[in-house]
XYZ file of N, CA and C in Angstrom:
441
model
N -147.026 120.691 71.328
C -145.732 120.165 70.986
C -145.823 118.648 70.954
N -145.635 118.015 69.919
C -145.314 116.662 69.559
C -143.818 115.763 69.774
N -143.803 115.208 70.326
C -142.258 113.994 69.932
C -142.678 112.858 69.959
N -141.858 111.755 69.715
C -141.906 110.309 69.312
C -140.650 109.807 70.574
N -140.789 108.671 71.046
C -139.909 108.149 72.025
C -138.762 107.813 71.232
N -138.573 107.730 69.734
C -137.319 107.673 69.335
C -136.545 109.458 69.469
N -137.564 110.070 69.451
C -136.762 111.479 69.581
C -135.825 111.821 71.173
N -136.766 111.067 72.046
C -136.551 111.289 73.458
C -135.413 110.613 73.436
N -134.815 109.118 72.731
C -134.144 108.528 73.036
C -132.623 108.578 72.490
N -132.781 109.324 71.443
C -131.714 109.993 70.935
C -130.949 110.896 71.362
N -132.290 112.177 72.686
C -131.062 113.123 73.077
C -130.482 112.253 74.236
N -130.771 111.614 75.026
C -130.076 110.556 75.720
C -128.771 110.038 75.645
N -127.734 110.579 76.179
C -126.465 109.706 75.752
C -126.442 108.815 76.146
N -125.698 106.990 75.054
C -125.592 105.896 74.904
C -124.954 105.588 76.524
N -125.015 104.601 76.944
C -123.638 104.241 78.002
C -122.626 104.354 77.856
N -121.750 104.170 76.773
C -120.446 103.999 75.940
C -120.162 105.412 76.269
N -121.153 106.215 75.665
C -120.625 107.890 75.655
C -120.565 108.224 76.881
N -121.551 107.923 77.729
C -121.455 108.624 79.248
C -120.620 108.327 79.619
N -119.989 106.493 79.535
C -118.881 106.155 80.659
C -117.655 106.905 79.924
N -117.109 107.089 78.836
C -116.143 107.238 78.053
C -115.884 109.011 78.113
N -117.110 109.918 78.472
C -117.155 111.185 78.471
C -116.762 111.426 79.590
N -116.740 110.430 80.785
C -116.549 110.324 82.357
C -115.178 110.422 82.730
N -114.996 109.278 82.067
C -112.933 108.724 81.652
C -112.138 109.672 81.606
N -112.637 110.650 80.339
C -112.158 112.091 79.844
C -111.936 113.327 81.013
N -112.716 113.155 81.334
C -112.962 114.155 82.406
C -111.190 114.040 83.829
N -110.861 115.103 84.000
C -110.225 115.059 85.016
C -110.108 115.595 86.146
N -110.021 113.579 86.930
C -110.244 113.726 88.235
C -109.687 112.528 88.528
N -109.646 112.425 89.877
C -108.428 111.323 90.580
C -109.319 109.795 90.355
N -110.305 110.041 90.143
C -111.127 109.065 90.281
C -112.650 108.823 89.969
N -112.782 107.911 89.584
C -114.921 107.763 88.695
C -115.544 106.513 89.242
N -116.443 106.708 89.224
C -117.436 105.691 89.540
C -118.545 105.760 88.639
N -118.541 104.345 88.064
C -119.436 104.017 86.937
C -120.555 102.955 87.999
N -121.809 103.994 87.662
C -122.990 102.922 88.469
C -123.445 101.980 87.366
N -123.364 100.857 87.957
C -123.933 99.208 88.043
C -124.956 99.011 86.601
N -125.731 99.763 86.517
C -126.846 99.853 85.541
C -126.008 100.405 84.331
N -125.687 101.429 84.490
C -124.784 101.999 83.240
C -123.803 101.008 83.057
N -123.293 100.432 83.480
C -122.458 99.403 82.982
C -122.550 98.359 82.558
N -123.783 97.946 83.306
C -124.637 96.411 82.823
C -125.104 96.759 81.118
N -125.426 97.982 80.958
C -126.140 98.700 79.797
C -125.254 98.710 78.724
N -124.137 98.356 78.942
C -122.423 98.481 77.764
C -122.982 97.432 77.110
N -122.949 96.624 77.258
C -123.090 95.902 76.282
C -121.876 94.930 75.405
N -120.819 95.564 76.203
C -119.612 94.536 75.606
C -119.179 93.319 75.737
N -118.846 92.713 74.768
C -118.760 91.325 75.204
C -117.692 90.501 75.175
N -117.587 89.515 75.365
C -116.180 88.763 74.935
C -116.255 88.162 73.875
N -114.941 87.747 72.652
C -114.698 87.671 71.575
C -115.078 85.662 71.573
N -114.979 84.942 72.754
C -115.123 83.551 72.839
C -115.932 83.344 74.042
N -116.555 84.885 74.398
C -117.908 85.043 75.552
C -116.730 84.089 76.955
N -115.434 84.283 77.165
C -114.277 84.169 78.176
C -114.083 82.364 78.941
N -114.616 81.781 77.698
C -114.373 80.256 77.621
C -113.039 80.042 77.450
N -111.892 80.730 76.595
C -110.352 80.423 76.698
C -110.113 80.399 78.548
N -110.050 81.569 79.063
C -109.918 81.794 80.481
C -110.437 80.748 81.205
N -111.946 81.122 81.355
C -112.311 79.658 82.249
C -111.565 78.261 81.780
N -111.292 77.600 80.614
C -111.081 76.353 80.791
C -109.585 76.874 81.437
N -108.874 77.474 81.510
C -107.422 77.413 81.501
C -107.509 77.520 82.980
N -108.186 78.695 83.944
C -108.840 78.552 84.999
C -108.960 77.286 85.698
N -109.658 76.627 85.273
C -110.880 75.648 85.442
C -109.929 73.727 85.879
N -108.828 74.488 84.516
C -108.098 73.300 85.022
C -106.680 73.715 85.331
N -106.444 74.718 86.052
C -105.251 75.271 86.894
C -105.148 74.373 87.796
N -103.275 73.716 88.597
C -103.426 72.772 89.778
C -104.143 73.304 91.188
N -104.874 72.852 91.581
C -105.590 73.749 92.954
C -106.033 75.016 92.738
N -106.620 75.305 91.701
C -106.992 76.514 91.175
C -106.544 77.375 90.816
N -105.030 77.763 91.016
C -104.149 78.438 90.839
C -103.922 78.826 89.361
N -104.284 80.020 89.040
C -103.909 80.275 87.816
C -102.448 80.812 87.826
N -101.967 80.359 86.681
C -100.706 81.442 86.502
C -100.902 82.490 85.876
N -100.949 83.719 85.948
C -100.936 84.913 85.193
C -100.606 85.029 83.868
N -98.717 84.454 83.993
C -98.274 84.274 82.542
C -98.470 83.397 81.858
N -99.451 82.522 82.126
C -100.191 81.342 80.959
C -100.850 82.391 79.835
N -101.449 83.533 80.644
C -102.267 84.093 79.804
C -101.317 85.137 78.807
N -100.177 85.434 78.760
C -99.407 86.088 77.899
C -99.052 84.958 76.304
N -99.665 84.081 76.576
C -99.113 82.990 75.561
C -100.956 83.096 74.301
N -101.470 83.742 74.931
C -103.142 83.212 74.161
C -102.710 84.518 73.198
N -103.502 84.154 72.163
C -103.850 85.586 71.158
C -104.905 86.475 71.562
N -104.688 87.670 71.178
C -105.398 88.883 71.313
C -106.779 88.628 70.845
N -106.750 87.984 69.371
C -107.840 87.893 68.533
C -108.964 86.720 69.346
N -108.572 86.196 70.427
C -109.894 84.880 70.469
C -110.058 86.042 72.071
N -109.313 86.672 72.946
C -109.661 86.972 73.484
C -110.362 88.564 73.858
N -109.623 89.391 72.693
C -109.950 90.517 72.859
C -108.993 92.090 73.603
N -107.880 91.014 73.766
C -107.094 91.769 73.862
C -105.597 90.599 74.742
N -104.774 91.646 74.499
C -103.367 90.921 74.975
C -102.820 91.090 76.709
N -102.181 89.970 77.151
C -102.328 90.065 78.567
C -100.504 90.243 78.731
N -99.935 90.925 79.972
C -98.980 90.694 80.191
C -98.778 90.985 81.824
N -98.179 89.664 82.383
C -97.884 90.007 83.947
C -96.676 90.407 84.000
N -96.574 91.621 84.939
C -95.920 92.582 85.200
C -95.424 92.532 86.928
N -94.329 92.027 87.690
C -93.371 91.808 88.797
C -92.428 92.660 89.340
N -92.675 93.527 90.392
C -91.501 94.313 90.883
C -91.161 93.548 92.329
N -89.738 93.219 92.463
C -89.400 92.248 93.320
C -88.126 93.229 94.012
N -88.129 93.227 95.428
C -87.446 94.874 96.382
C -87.192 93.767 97.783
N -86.155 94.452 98.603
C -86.300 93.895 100.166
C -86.469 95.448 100.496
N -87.194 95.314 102.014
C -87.173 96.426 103.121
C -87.391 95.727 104.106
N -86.574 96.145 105.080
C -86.916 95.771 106.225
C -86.193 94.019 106.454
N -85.667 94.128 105.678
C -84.951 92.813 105.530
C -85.850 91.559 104.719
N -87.250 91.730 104.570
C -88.078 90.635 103.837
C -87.785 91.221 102.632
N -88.175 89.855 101.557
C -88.706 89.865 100.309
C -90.195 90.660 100.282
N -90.715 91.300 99.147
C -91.556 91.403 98.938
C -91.938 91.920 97.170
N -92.940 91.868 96.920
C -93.184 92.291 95.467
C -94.297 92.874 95.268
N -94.909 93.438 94.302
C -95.644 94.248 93.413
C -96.057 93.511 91.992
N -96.857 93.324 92.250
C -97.824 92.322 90.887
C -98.728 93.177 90.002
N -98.547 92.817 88.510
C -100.030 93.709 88.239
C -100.194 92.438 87.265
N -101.213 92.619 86.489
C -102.078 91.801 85.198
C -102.433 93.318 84.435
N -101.434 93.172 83.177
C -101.905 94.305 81.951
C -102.797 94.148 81.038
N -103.944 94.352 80.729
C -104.670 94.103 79.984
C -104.863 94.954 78.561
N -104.411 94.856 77.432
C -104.477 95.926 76.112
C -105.346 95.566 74.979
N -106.530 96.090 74.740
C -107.484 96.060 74.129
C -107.152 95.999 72.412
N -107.610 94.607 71.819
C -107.152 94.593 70.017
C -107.406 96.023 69.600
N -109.098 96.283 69.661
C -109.148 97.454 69.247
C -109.914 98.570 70.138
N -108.844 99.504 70.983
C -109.105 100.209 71.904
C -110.070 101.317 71.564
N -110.533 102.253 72.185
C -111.365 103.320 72.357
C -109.988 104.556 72.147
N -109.624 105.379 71.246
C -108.780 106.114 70.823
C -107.956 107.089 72.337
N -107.280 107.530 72.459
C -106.823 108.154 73.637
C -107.385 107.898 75.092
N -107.540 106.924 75.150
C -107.686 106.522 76.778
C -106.719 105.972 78.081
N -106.595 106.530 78.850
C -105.992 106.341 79.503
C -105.712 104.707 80.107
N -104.903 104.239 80.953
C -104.952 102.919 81.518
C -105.833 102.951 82.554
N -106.738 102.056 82.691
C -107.917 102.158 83.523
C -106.683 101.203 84.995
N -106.313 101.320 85.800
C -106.003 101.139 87.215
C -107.122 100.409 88.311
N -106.854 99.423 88.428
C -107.795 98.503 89.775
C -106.852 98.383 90.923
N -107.486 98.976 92.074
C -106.293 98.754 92.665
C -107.315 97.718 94.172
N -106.811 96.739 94.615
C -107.393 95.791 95.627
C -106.958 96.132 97.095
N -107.630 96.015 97.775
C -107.047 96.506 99.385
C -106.474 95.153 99.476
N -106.286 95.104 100.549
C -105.183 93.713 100.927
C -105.645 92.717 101.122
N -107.008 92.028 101.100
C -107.592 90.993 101.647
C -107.866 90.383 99.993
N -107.463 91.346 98.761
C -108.210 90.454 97.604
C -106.219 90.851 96.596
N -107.015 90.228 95.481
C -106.111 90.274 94.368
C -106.441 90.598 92.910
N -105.488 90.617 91.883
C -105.653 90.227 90.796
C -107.244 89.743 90.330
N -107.323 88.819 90.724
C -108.165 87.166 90.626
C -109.644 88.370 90.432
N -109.776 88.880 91.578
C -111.307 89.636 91.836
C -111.374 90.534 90.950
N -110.635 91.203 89.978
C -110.844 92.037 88.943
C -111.157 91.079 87.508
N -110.033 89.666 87.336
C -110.632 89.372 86.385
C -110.915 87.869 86.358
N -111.449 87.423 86.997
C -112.305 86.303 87.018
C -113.320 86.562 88.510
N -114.744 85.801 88.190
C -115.364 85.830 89.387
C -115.462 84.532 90.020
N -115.850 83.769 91.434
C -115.571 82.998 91.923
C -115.887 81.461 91.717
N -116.423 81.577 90.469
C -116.397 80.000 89.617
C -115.499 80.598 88.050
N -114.903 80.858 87.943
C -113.855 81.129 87.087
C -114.552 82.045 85.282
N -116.009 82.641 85.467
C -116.068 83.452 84.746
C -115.573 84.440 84.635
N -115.655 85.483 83.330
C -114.882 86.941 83.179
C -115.434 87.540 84.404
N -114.566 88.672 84.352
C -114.912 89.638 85.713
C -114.497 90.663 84.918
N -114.839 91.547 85.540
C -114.963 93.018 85.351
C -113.522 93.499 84.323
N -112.511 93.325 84.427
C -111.536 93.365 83.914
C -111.203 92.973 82.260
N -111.815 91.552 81.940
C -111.935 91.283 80.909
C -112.799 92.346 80.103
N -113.919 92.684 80.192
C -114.952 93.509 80.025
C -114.441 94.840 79.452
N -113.213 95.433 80.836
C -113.315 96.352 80.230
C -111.578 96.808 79.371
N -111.243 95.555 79.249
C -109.967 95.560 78.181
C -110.605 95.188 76.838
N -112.058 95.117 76.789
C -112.199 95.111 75.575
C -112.277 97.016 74.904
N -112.173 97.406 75.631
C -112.061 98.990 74.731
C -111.251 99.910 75.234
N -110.924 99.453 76.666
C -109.222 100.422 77.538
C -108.522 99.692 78.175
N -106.762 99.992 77.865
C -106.324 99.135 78.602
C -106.266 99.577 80.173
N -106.056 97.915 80.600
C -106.236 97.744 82.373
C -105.033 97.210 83.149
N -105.196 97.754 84.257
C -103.773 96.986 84.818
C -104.554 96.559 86.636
């Protein structure tokens, strides 16, 4: 029996398909390993230079969320909208924050991909990393939306 490593590599599903065949699947929850994801291959539409400078020169680093509802879809790859639920209990203020992320051109029936942070992080750690490059988030609003 003969094959060629292009034969081997064909029955192989792409990353795209595995993570996206994963998505599909139902269950409360997925985990995409590190390698398969590094292996996507997706990128940003201005490689996430709009973000960082806007980042970069936030007062005290502070980004505002809704700066980013003002950029176009097309330089970034998709459209942003911050999202505020503002409640008392217990007699304090408190709120509920998200960052929506919606992909120009999404991956057909996919669900909203959900990040959710334990209490010591935010927003920030899904989509920027700690010198103000894309993070994980940007990445993956280029083909599902994220919140």
């Amino acid at each position: 029996m003969s094959f060629s490593v292009d034969q081997v590599f064909a029955q192989q599903p792409d990353a795209e398909a595995t993570i996206l065949e994963m998505l599909q699947a139902d269950k409360p929850f997925h985990v995409v390993i590190q390698d398969i994801f590094n292996s996507l291959g997706w990128s940003l539409p201005d490689n996430g230079e709009t973000i960082k400078t806007l980042a970069d020169s936030a007062p005290s680093g502070n980004l505002d969320p809704r700066k980013l509802e003002s950029l176009h879809g097309s330089t970034l790859g998709y459209t942003a909208k911050w999202h505020e639920h503002r409640y008392e209990m217990y007699g304090l203020e408190w709120d509920i924050t998200g960052l929506y992320l919606v992909p120009e051109n999404p991956v057909a029936s996919m669900p909203t991909m959900g990040l959710i942070h334990g209490g010591s992080s935010n927003w920030y750690e899904f989509f920027l990393d700690p010198l103000n490059n894309p993070g994980l988030g940007q990445y993956l609003a280029q083909k599902v939306p994220v919140l």
